mmCIF file of C-alpha atoms in Angstrom:
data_model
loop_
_atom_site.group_PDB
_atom_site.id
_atom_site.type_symbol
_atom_site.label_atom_id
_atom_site.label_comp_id
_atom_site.label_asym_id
_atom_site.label_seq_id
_atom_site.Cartn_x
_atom_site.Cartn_y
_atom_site.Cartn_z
ATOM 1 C CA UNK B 1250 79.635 33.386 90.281
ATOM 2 C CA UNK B 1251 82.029 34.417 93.416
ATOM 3 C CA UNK B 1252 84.154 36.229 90.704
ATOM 4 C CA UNK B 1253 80.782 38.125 89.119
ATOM 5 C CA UNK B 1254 79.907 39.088 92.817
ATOM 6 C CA UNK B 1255 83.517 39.970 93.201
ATOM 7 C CA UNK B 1256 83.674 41.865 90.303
ATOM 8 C CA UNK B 1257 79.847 43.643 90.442
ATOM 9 C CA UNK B 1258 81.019 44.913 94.163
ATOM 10 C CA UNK B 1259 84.531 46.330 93.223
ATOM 11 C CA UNK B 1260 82.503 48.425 90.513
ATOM 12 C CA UNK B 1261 80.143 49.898 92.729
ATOM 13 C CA UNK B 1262 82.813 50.923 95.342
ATOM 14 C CA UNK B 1263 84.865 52.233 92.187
ATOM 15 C CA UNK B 1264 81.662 54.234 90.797
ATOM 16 C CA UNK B 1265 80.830 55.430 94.617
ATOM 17 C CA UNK B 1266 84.374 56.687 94.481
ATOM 18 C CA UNK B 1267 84.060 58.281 91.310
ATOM 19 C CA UNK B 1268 80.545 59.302 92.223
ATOM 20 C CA UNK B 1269 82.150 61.452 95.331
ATOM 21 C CA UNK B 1270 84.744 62.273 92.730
ATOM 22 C CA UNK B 1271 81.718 64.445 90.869
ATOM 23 C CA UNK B 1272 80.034 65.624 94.119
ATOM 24 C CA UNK B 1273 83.438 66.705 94.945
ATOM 25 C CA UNK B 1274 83.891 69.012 91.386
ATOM 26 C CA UNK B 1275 80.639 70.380 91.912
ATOM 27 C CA UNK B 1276 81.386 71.817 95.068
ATOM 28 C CA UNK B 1277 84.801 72.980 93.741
ATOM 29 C CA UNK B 1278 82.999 74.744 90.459
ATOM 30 C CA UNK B 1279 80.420 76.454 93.254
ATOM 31 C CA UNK B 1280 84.002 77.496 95.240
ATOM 32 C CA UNK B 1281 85.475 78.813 92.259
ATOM 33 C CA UNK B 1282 82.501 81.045 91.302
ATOM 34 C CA UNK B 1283 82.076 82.513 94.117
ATOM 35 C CA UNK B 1284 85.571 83.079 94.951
ATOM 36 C CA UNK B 1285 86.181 84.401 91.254
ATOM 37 C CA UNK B 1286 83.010 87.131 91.687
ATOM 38 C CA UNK B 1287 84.685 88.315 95.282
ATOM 39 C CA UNK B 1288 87.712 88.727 93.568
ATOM 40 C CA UNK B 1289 86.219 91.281 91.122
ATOM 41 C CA UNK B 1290 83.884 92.826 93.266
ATOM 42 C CA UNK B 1291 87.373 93.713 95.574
ATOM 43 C CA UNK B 1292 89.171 95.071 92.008
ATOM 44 C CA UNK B 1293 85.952 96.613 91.167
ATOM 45 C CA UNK B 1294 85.886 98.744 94.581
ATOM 46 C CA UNK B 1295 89.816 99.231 93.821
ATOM 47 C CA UNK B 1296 89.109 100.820 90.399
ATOM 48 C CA UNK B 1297 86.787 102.992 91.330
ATOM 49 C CA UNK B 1298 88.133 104.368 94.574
ATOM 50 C CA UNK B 1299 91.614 104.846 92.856
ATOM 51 C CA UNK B 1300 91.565 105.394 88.911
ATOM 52 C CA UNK B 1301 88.923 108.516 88.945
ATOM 53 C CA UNK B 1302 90.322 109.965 91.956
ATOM 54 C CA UNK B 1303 93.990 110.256 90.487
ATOM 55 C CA UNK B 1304 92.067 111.835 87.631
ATOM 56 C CA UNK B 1305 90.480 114.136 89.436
ATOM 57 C CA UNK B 1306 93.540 115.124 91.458
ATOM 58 C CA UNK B 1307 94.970 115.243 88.257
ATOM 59 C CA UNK B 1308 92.690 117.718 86.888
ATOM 60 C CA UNK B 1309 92.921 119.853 90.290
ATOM 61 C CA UNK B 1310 96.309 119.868 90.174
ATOM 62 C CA UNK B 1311 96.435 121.350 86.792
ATOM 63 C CA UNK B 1312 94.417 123.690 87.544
ATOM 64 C CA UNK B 1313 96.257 124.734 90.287
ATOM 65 C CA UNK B 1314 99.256 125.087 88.121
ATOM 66 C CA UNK B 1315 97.785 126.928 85.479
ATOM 67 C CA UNK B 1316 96.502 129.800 88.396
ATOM 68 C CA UNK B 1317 99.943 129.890 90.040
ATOM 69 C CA UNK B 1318 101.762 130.026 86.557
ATOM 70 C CA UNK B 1319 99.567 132.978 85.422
ATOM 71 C CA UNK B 1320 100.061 134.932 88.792
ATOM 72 C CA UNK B 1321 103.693 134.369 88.818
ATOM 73 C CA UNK B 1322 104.166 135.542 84.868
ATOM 74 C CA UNK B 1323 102.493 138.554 85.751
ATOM 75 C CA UNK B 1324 105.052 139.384 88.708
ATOM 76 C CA UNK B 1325 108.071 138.386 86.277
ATOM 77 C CA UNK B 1326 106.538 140.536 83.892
ATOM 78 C CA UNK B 1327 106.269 143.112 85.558
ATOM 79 C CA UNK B 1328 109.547 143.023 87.383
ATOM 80 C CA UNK B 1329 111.637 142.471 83.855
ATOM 81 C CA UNK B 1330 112.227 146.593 83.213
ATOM 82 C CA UNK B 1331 114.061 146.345 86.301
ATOM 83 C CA UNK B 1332 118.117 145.623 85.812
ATOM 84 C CA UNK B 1333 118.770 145.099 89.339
ATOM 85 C CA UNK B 1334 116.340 143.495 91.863
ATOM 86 C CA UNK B 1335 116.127 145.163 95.210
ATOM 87 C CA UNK B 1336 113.519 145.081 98.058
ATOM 88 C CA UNK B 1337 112.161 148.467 97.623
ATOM 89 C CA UNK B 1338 111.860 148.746 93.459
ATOM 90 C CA UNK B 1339 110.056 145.060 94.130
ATOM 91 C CA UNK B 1340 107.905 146.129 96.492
ATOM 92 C CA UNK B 1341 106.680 149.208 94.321
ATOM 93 C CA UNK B 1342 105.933 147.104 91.336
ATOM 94 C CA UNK B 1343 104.352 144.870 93.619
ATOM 95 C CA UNK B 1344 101.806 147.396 95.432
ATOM 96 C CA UNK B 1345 100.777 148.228 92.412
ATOM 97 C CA UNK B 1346 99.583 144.673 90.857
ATOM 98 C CA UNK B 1347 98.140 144.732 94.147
ATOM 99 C CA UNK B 1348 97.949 140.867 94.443
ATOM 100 C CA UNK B 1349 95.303 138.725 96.293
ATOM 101 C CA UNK B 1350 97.635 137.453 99.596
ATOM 102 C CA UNK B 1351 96.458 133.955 98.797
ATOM 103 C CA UNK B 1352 100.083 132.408 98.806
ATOM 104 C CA UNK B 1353 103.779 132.848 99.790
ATOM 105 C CA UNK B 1354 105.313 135.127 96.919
ATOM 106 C CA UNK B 1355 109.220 135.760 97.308
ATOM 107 C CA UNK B 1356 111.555 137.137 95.016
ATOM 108 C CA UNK B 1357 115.045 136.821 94.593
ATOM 109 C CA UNK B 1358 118.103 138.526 92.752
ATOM 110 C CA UNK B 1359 120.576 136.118 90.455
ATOM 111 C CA UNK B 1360 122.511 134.958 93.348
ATOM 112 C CA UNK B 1361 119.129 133.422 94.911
ATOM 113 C CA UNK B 1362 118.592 135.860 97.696
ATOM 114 C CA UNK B 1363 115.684 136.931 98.904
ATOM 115 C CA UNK B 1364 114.401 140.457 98.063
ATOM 116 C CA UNK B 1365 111.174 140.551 99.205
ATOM 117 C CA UNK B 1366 108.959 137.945 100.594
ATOM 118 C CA UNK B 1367 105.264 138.901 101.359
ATOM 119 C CA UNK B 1368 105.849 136.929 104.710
ATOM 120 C CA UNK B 1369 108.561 138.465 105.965
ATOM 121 C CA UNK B 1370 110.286 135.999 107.021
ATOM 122 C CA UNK B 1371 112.871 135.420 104.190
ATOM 123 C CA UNK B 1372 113.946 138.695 103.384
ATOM 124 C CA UNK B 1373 118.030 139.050 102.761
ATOM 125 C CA UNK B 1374 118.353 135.439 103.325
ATOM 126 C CA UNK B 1375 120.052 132.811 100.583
ATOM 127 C CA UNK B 1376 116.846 130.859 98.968
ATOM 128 C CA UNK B 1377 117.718 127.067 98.609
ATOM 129 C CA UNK B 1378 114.475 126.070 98.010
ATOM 130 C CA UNK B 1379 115.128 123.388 94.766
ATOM 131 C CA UNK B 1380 112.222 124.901 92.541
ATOM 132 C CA UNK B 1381 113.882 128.551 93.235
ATOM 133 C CA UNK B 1382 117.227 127.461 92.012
ATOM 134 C CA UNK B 1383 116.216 125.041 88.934
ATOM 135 C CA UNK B 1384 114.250 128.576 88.029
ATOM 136 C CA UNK B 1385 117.790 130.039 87.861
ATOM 137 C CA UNK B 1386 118.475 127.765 85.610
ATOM 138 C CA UNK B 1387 115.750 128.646 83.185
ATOM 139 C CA UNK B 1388 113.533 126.480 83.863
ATOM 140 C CA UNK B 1389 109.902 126.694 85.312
ATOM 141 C CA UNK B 1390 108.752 124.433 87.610
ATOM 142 C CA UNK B 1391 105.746 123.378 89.761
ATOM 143 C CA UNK B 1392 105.458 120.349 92.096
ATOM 144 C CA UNK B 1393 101.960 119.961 93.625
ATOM 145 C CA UNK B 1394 101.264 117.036 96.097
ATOM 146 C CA UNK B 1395 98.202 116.082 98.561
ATOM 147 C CA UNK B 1396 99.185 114.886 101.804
ATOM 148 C CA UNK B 1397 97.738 115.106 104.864
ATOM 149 C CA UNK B 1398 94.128 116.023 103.613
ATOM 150 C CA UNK B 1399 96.189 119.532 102.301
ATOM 151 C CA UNK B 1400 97.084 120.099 98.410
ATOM 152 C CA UNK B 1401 100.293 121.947 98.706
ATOM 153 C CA UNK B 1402 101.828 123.585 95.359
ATOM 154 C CA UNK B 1403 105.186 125.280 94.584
ATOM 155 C CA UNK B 1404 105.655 127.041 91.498
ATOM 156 C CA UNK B 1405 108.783 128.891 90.138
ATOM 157 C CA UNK B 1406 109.825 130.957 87.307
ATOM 158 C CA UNK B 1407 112.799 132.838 86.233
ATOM 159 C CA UNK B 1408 112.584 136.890 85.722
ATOM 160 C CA UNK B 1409 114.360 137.787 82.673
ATOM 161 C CA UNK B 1410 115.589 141.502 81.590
ATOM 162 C CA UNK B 1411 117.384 142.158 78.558
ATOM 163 C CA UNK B 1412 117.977 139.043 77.797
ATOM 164 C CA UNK B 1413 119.429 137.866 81.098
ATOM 165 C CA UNK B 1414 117.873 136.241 84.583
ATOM 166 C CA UNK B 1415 117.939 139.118 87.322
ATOM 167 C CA UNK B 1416 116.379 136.566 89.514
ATOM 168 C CA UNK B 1417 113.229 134.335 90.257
ATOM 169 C CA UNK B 1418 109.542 134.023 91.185
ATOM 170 C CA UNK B 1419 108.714 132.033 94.251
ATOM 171 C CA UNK B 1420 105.192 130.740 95.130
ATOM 172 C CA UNK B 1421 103.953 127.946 97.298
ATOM 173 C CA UNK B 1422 100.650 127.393 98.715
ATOM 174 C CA UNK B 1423 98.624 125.318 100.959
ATOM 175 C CA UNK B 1424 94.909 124.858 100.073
ATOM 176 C CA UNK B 1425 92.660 123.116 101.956
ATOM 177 C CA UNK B 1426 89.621 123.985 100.157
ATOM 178 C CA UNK B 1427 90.704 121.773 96.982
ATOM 179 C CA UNK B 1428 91.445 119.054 99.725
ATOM 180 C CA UNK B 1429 87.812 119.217 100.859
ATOM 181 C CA UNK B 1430 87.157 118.977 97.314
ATOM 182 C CA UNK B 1431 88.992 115.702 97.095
ATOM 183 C CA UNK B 1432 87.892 114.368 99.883
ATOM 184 C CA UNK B 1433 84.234 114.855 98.931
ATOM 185 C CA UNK B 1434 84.207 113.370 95.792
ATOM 186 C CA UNK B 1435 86.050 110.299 97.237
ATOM 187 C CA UNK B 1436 83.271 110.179 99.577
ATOM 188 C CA UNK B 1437 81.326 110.124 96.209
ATOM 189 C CA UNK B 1438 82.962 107.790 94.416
ATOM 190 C CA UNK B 1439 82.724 104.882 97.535
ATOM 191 C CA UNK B 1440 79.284 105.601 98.102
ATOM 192 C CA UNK B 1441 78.726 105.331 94.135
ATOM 193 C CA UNK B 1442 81.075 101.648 94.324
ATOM 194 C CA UNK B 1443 79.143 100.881 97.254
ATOM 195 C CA UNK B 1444 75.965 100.832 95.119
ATOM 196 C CA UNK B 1445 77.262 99.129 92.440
ATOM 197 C CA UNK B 1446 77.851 96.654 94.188
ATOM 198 C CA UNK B 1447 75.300 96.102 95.693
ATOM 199 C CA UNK B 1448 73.708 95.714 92.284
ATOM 200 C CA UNK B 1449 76.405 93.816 90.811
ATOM 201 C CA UNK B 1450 75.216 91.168 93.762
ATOM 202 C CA UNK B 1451 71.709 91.639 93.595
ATOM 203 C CA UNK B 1452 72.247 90.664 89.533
ATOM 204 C CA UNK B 1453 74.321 87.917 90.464
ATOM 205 C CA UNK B 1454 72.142 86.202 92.757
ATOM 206 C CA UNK B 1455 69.291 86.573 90.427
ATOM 207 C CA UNK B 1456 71.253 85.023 87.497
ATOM 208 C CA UNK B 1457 72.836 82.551 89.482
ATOM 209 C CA UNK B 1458 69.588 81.110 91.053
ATOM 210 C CA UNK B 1459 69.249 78.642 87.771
ATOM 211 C CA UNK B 1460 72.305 77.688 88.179
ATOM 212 C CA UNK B 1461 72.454 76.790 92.168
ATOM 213 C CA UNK B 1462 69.109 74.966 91.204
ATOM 214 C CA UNK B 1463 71.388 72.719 88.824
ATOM 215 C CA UNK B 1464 73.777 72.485 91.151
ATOM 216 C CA UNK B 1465 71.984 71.156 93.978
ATOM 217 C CA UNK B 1466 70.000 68.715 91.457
ATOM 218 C CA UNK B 1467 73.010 67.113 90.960
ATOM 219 C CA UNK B 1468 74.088 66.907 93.934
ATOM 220 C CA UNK B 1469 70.807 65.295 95.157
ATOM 221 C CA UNK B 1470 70.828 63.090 92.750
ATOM 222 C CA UNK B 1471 74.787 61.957 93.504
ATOM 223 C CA UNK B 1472 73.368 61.294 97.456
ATOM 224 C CA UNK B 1473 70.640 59.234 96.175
ATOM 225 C CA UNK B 1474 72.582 56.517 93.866
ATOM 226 C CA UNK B 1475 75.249 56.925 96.207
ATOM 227 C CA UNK B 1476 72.751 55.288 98.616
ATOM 228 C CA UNK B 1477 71.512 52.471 95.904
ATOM 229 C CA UNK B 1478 68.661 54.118 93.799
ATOM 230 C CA UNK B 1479 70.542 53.243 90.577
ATOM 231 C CA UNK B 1480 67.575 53.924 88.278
ATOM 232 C CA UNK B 1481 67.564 57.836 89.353
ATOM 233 C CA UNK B 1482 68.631 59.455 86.099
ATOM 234 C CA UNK B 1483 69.347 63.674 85.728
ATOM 235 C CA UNK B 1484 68.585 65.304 83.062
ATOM 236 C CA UNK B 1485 70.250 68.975 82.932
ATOM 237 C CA UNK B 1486 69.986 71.841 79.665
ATOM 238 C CA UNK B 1487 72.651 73.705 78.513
ATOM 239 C CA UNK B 1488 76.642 72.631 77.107
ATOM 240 C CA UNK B 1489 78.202 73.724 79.857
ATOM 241 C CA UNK B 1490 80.760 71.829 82.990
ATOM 242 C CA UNK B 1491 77.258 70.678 84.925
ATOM 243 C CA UNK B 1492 75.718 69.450 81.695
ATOM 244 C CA UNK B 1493 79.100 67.593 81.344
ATOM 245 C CA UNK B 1494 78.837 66.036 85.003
ATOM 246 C CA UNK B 1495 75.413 65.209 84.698
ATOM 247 C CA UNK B 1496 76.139 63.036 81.245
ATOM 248 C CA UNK B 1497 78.943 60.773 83.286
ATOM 249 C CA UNK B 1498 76.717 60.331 86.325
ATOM 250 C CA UNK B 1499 74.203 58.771 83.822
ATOM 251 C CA UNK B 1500 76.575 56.688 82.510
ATOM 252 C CA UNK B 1501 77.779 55.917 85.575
ATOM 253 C CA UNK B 1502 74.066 54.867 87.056
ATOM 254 C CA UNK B 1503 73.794 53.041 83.908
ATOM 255 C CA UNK B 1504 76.675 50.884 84.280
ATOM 256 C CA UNK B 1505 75.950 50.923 88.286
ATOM 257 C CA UNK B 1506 72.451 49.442 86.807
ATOM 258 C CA UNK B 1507 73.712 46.665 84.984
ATOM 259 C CA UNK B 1508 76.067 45.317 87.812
#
């Protein structure tokens, strides 16, 4: 009888064990949720405060390219009758085209010195600038960054006659106006993640109220055999982890029962 007793009391500390054991996964499966819909809300936020603003910078900065390239063909167009660059036949071709002074346009001869610069401040000086010189090279190139809440662009292009490079187009530029462009539609963009959101959490909480409700069943009903009502029984729908849980507690209060 001693070793029934015996036994029937080792069981029910075991089973309050493995009771707390459940109570205990519960709470972990209720951690991990939550902790697994903060996570996506933060790479949510992430993705759409990062991927369509590189887009549109992207698309900006194209554009930007495309407006500089065209402006600067025209000049090395224009300048190609000429054999020889010099600061007067470059400024006559120039007053002509009569360009918008919207950016820095120098001009150099082959040995990358500066003929004419609509600045000023360059004129007869060597040009090291690294776009000017790979444009020596025949090449054309453009680098465009943001920085600062400023899109600055630099554009170069060789100027060929007869065949051979007489010397380069120049053009950088600072524009603040596409910079308030980018800024406002990142303003858009977290006001737009902001929202969503807010919805995304608003959804959640509405289709997570059945489960909580589940949740805190079980729980309950852990508390209540824990403190000797053995004949409580849960019943919970679904296939799921709680439906799981809710089969060995039964089991458990069963055997619990018996003892």
């Amino acid at each position: 009888m001693w070793a029934i007793f015996w036994q029937s009391e080792n069981f029910k500390k075991i089973a309050a064990e493995k009771l707390e054991g459940l109570k205990k996964v519960s709470g972990y499966t209720q951690f991990r949720l939550i902790g697994g819909f903060v996570l996506l809300l933060v790479a949510l936020l992430i993705c759409l405060n990062t991927i369509p603003l590189m887009y549109f910078r992207d698309v900006l900065a194209s554009e930007k390219e495309r407006a500089l390239r065209a402006k600067a063909m025209m000049i090395s167009s224009s300048l190609a009758p000429l054999s020889r660059l010099s600061g007067d036949s470059v400024l006559q071709v120039l007053d002509i085209l009569d360009l918008e002074p919207d950016s820095r346009t120098v001009v150099s001869n082959e040995d990358a010195v500066s003929v004419y610069d609509n600045l000023g401040g360059s004129r007869g000086k060597l040009m090291l600038f690294p776009e000017l010189l790979s444009a020596l090279d025949k090449n054309e190139v453009f680098r465009g960054k943001y920085e600062g809440g400023v899109f600055y662009s630099k554009l170069a292009v060789p100027i060929f006659s007869s065949g051979k490079i007489v010397g380069t187009v120049y053009l950088s530029e600072k524009d603040e106006e596409m910079s308030k462009i980018i800024s406002t539609i990142q303003g858009r963009f977290f006001i737009i993640s902001l929202a969503v959101c807010a919805l995304a959490i608003f959804l959640a909480i509405v289709m997570s109220r059945g489960y909580w409700n589940r949740m805190r069943n079980l729980s309950a009903a852990i508390s209540l055999v824990r403190d000797g009502d053995y004949e409580h029984r849960i019943h919970l729908e679904g296939r799921d982890e709680l439906k799981m849980l809710a089969n060995e507690f039964n089991e458990l209060t069963e055997r619990l029962q018996e003892t």
